[in-house]
Coordinates of N, CA and C and ligand atoms in Angstrom, one line a residue:
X1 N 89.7 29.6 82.5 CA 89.5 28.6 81.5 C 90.8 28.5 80.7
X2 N 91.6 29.5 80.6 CA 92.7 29.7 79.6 C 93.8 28.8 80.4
X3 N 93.8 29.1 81.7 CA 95.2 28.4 82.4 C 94.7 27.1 82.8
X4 N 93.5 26.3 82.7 CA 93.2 24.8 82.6 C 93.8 24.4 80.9
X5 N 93.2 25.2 79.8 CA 93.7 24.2 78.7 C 95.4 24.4 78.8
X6 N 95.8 25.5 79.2 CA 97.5 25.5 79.0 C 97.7 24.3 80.5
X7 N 97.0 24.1 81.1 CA 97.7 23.0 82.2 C 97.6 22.1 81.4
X8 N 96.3 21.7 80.7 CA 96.1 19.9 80.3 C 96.9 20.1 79.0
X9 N 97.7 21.0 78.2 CA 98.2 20.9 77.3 C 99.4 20.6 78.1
X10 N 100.3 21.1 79.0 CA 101.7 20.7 79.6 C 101.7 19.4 80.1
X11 N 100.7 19.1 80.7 CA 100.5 17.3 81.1 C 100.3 16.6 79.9
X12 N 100.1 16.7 79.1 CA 100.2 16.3 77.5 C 101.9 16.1 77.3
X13 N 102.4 17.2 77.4 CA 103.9 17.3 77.2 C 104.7 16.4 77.9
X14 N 104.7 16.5 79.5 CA 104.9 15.6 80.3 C 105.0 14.4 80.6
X15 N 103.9 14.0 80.1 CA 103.6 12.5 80.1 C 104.5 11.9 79.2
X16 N 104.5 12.6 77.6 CA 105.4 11.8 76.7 C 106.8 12.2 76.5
X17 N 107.3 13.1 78.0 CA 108.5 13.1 77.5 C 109.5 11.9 78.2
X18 N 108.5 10.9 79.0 CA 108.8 9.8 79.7 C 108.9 8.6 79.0
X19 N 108.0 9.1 77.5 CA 108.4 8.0 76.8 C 109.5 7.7 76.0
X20 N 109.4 6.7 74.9 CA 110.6 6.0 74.1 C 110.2 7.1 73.0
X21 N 111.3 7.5 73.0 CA 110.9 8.5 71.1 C 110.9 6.9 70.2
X22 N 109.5 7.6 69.3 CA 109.5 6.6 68.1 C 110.7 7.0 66.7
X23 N 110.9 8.3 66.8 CA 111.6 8.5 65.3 C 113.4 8.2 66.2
X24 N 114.3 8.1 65.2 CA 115.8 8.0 65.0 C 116.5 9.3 64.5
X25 N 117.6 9.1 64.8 CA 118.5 10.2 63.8 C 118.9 9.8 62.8
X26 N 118.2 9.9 61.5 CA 118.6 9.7 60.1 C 119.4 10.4 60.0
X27 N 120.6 10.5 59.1 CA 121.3 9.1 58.1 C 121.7 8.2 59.2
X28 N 122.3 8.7 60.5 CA 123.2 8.0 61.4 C 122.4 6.2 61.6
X29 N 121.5 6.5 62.0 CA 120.5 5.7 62.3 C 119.8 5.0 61.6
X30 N 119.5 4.0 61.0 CA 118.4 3.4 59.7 C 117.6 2.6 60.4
X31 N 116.0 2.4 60.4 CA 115.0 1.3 60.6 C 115.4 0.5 59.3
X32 N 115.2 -1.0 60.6 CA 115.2 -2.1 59.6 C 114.1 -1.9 58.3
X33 N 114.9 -2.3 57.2 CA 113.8 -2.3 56.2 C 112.9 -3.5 56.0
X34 N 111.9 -3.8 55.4 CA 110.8 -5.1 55.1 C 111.9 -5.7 54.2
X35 N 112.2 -7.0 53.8 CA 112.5 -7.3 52.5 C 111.6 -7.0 51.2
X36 N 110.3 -6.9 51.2 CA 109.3 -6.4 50.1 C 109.4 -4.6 49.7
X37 N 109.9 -4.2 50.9 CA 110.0 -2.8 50.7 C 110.4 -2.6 48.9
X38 N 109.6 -1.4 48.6 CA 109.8 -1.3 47.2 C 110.5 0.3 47.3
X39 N 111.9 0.3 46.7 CA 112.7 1.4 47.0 C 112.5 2.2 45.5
X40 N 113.5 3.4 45.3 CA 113.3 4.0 44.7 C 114.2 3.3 43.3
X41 N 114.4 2.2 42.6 CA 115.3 1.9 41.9 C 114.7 0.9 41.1
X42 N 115.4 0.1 40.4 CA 114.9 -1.4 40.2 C 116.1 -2.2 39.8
X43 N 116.3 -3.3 40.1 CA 117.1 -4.2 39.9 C 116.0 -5.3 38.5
X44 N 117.5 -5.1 37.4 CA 117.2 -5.9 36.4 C 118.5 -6.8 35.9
X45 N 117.9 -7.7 35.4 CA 119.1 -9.1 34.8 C 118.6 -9.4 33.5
X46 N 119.7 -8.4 32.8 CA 119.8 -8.4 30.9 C 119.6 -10.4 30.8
X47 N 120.2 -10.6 31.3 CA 120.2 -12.4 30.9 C 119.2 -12.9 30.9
X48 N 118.6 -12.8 31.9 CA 117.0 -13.2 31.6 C 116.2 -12.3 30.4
X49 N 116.2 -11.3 30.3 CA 115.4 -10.7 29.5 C 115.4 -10.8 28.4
X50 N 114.1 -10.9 27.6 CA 113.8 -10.9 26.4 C 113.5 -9.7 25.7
X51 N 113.2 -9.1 26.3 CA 112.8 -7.4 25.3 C 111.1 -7.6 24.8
X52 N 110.6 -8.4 25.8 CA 108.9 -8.6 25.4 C 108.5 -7.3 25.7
X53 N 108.9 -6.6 26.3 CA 108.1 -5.6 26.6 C 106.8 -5.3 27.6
X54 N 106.4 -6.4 28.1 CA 105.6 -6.5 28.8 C 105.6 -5.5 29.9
X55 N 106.7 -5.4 30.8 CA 106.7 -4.5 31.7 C 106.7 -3.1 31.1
X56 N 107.1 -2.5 29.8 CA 106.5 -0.9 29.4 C 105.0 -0.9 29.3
X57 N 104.1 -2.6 28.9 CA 103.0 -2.2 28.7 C 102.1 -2.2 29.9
X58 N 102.2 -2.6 30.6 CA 101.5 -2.7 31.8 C 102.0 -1.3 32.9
X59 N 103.1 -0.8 32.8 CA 103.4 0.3 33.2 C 102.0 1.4 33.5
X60 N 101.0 1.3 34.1 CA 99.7 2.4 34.4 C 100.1 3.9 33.7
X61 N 101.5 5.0 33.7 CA 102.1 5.5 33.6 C 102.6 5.9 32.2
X62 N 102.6 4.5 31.6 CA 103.8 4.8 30.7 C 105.0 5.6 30.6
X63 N 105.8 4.7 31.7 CA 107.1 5.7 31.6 C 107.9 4.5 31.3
X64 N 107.9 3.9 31.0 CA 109.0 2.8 30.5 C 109.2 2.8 29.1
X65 N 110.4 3.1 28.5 CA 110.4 2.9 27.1 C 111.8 1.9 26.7
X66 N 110.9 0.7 25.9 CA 112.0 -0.1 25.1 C 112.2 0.0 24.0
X67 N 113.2 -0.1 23.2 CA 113.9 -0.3 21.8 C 114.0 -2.0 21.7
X68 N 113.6 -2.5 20.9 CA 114.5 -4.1 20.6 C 115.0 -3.9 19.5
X69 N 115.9 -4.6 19.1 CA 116.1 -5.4 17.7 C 117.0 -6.6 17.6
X70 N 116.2 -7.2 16.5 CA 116.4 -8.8 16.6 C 118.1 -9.4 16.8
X71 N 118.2 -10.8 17.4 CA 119.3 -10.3 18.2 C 120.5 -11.6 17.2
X72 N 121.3 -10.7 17.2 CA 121.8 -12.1 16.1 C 122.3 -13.2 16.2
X73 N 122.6 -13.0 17.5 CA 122.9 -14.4 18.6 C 122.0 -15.7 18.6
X74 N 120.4 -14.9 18.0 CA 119.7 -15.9 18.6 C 118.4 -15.6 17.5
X75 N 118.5 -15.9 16.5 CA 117.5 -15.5 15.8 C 116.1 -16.1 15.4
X76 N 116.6 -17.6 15.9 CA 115.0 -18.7 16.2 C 114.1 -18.0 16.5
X77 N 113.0 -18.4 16.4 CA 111.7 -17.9 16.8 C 111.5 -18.2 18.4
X78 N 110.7 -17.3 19.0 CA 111.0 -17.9 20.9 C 112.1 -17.5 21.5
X79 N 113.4 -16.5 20.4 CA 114.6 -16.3 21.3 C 114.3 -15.0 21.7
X80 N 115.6 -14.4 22.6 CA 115.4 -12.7 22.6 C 115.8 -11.8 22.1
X81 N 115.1 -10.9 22.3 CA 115.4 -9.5 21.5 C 116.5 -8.8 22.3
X82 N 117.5 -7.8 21.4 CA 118.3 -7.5 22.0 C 117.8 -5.7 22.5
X83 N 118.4 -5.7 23.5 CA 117.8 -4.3 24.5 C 118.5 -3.0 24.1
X84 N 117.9 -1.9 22.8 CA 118.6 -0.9 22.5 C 118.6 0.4 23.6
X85 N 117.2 0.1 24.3 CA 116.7 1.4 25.2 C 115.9 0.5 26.1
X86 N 116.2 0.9 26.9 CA 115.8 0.6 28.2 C 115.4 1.8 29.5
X87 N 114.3 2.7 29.0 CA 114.4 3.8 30.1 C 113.4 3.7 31.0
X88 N 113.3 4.2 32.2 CA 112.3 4.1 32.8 C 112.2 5.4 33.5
X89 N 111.1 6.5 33.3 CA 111.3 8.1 33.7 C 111.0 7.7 35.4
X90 N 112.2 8.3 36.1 CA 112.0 7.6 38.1 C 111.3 8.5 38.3
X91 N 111.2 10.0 37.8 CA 110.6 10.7 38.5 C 109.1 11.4 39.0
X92 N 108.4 10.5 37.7 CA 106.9 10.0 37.4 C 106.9 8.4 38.1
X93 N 107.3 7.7 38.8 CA 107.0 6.3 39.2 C 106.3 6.5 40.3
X94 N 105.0 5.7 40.6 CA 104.1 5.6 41.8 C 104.7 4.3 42.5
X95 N 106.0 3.9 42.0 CA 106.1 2.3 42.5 C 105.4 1.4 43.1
X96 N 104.3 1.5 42.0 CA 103.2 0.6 42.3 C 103.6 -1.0 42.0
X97 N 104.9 -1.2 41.0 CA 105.1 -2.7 41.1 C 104.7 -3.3 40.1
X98 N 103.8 -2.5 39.4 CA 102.6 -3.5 38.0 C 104.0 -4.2 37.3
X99 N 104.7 -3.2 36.9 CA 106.0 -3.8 35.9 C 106.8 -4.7 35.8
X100 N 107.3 -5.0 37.2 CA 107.7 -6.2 38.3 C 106.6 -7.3 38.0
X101 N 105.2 -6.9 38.5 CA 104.6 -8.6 38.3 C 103.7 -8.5 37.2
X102 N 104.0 -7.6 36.0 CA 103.9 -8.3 34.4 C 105.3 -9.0 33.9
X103 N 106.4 -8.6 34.5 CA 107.8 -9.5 34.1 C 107.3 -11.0 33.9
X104 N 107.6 -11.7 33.1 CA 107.2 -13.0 33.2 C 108.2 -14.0 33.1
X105 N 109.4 -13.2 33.0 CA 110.7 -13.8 33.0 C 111.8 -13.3 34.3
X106 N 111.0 -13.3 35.3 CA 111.9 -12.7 36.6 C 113.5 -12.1 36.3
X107 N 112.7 -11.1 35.5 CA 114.2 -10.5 35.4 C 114.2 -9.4 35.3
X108 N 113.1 -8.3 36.0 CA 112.7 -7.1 36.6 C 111.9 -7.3 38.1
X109 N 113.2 -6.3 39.0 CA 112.3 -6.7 40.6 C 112.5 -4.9 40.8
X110 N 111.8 -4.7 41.9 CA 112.0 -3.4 42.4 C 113.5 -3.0 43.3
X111 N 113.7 -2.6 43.6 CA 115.0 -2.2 44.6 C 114.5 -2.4 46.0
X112 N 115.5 -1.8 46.6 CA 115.1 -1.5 48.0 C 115.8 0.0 48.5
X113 N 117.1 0.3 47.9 CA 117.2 1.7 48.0 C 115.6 2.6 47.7
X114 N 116.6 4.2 48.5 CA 115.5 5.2 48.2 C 116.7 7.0 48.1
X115 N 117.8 6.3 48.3 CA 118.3 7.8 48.5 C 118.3 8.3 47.1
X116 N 117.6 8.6 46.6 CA 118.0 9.1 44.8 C 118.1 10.1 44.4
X117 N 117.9 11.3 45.3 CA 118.0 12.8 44.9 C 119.1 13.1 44.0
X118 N 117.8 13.9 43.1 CA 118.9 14.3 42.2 C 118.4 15.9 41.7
X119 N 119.6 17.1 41.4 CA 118.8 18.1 41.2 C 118.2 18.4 40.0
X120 N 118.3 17.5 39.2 CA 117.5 17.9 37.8 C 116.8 16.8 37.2
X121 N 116.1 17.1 36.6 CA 114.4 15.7 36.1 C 115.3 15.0 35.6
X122 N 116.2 15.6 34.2 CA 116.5 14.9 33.0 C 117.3 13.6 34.0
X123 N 118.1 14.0 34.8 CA 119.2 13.0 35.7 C 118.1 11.8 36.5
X124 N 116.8 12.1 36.2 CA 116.1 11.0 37.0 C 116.0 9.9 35.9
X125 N 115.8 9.8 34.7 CA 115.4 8.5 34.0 C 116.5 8.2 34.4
X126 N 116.0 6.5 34.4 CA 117.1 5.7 34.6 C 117.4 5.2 33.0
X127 N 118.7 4.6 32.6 CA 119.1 4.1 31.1 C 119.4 3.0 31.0
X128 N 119.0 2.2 30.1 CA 119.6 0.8 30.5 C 121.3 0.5 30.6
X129 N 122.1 1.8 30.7 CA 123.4 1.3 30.8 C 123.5 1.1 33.1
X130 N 122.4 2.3 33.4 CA 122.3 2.4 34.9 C 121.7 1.1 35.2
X131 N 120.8 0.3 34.7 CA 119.5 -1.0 34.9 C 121.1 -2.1 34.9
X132 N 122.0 -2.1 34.0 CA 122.9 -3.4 33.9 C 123.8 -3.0 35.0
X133 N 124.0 -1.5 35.1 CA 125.1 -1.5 36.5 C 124.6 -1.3 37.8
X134 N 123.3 -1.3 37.7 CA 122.7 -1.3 39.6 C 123.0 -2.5 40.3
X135 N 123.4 -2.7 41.5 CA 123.2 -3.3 42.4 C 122.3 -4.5 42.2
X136 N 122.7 -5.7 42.2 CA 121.7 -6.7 42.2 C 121.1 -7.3 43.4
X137 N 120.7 -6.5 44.1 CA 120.1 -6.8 45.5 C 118.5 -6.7 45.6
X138 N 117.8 -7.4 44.6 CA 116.6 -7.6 44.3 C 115.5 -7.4 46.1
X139 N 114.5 -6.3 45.6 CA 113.4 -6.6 47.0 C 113.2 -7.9 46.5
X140 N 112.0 -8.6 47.6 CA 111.7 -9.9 47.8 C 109.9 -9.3 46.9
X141 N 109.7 -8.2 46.8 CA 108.3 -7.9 46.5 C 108.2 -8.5 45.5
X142 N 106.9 -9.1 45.3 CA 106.4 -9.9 44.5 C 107.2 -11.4 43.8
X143 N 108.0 -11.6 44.6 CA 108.9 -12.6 44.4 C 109.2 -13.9 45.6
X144 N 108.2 -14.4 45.5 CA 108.1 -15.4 46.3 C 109.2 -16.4 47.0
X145 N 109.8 -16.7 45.6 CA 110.7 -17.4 45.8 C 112.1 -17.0 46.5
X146 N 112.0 -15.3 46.2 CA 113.0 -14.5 47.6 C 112.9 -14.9 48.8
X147 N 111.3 -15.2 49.0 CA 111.0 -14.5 50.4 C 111.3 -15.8 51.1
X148 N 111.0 -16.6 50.7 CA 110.7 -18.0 51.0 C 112.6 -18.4 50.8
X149 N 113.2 -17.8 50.5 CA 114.3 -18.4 50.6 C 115.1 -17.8 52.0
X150 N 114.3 -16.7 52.6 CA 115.1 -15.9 53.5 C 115.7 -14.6 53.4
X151 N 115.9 -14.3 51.9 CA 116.2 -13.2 51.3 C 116.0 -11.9 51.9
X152 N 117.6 -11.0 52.4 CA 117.5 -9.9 52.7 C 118.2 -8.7 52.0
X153 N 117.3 -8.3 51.4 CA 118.0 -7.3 49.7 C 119.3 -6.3 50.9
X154 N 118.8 -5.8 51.8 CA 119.7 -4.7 52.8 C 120.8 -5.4 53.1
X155 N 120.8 -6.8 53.7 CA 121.9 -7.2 54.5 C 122.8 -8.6 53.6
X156 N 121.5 -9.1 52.4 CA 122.4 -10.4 51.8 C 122.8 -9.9 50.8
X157 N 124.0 -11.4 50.3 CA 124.5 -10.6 48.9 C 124.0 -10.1 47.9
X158 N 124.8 -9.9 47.0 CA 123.8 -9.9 45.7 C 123.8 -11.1 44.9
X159 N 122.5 -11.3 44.3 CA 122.2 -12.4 43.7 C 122.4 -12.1 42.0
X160 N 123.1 -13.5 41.6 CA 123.1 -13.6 40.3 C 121.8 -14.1 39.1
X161 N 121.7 -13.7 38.2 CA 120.6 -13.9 37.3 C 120.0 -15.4 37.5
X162 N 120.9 -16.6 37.9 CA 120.8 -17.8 38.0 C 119.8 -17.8 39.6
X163 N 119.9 -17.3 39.8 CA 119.3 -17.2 41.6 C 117.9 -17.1 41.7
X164 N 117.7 -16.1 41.0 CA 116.5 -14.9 41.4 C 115.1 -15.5 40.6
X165 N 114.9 -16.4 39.5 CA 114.2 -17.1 39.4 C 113.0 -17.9 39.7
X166 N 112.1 -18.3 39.0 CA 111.1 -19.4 39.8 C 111.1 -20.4 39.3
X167 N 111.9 -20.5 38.0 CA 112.3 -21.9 37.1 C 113.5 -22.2 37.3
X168 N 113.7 -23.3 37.0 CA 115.2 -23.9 37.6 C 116.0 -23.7 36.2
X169 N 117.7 -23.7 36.0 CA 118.1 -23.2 34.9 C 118.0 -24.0 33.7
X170 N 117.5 -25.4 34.1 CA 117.1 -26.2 32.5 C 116.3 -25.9 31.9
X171 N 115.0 -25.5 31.9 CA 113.9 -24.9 31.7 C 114.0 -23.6 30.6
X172 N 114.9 -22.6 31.8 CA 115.6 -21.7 30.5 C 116.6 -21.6 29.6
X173 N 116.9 -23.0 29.7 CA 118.3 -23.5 28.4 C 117.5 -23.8 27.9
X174 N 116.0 -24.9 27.8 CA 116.0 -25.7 26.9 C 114.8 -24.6 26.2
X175 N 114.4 -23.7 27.0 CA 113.6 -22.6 25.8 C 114.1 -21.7 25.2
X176 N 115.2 -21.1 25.7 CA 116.2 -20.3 25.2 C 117.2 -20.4 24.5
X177 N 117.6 -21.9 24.0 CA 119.2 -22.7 24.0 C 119.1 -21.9 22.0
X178 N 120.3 -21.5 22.5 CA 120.9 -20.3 21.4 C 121.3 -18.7 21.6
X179 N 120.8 -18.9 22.9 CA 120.7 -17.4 23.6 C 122.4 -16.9 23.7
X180 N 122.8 -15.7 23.6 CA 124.2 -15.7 24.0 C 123.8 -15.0 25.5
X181 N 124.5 -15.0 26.7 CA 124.7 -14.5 27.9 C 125.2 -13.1 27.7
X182 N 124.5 -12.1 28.0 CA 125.8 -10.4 27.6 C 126.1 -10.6 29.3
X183 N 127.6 -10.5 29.0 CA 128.1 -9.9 30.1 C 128.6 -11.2 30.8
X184 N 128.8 -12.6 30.6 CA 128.9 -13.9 31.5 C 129.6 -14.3 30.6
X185 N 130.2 -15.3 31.0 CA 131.1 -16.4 30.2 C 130.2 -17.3 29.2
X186 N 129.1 -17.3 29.7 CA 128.0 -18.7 29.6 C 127.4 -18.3 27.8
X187 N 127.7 -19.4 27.2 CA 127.2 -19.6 25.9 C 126.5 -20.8 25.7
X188 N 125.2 -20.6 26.1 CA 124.6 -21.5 25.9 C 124.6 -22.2 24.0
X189 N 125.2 -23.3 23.7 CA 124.8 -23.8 22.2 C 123.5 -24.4 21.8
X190 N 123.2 -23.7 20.6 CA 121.7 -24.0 19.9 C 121.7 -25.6 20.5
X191 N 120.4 -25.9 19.8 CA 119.8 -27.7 19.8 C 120.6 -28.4 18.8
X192 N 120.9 -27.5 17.4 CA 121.4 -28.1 16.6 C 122.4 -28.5 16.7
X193 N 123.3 -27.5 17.2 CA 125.3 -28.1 17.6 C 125.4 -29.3 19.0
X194 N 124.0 -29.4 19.6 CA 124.6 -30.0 20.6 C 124.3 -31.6 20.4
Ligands
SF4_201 S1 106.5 0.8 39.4 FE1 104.5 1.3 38.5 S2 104.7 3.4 37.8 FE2 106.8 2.7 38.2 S3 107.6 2.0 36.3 FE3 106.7 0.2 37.3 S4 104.5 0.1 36.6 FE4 105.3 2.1 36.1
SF4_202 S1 112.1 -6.7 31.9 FE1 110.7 -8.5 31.8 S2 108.8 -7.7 31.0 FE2 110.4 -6.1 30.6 S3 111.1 -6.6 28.5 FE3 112.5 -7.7 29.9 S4 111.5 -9.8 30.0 FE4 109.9 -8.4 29.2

């Protein structure tokens, strides 16, 4: 009985060494990624953002913490708040996405990276100085208007705050108009000067 299960276990062996291996040699090798794939990062665009806060509140977790204060660029009622703190702790994240689709102003998407090892916790929050210099290669997750455009966060460029949207850019001039742009040339002027 001993030398039938050691036969039917070698014929087990046998059989699949005629097949296609499923796994690769990682790093050398990469499977295509999904464009929705939700990586270990997030891609955010200060320009859009208002500092509602919505994505720390919906966070299941609470690991996202913001600072505002009022912004002097834009002090109308309806304008935004300027972003003192922006953290988000990576190393408690379920990347579940809630934060992404409380954004109401597409200007929080998830990444698509995942290599993030790091050897100490403190070096996992991310800061909002890391959120304005990551990579703007937005996943297509929960972002329709990515997907539907063809959008490949791995292989296309990176997209600008003007891009990544579901409103076209009149829309957020004529709700925003006073807003200053951090980081762009673009100054949008109040209703009153124009
Ligand atoms: S992906 Fe989920 S757990 Fe991670 S920060 Fe966003 S809401 Fe919180
Ligand atoms: S990222 Fe989106 S939800 Fe979060 S504060 Fe900015 S506008 Fe609000």
């Amino acid at each position: 009985m001993y030398g039938l299960a050691m036969a039917r276990g070698l014929l087990v062996t046998l059989k699949n060494m005629t097949k296609k291996p499923f796994t690769i040699q990682y790093p050398e090798e990469r499977v295509k990624q999904h464009p929705r794939f939700r990586g270990e990062e997030f891609v955010w665009y200060e320009e859009r953002c208002t500092g509602c806060a919505s994505c720390a509140k919906y966070c299941p977790l609470g690991i996202i913490k913001i600072v505002t204060s009022p912004s002097e660029s834009a002090p109308r009622q309806g304008d935004k708040y300027k972003l003192e703190v922006f953290d988000i702790e990576l190393q408690r994240c379920m990347f579940c996405g809630l934060c992404v689709e409380a954004c109401p102003y597409d200007c929080l998407f998830m990444g698509s990276g995942f290599e993030q090892g790091r050897y100490s916790r403190d070096d996992m929050v991310i800061h909002v100085e890391d959120l304005r210099n990551s990579a703007k290669n937005p996943s297509t997750f929960y972002r329709p208007q990515l997907e539907q455009s063809g959008y490949d966060p791995r292989g296309g460029r990176p997209l600008t705050w003007r891009e990544v949207g579901r409103e076209n850019w009149d829309w957020h001039k004529r709700e925003k108009a006073g807003l200053r742009l951090i980081g762009t040339d673009v100054n949008i002027p109040s209703e009153e000067s124009e």
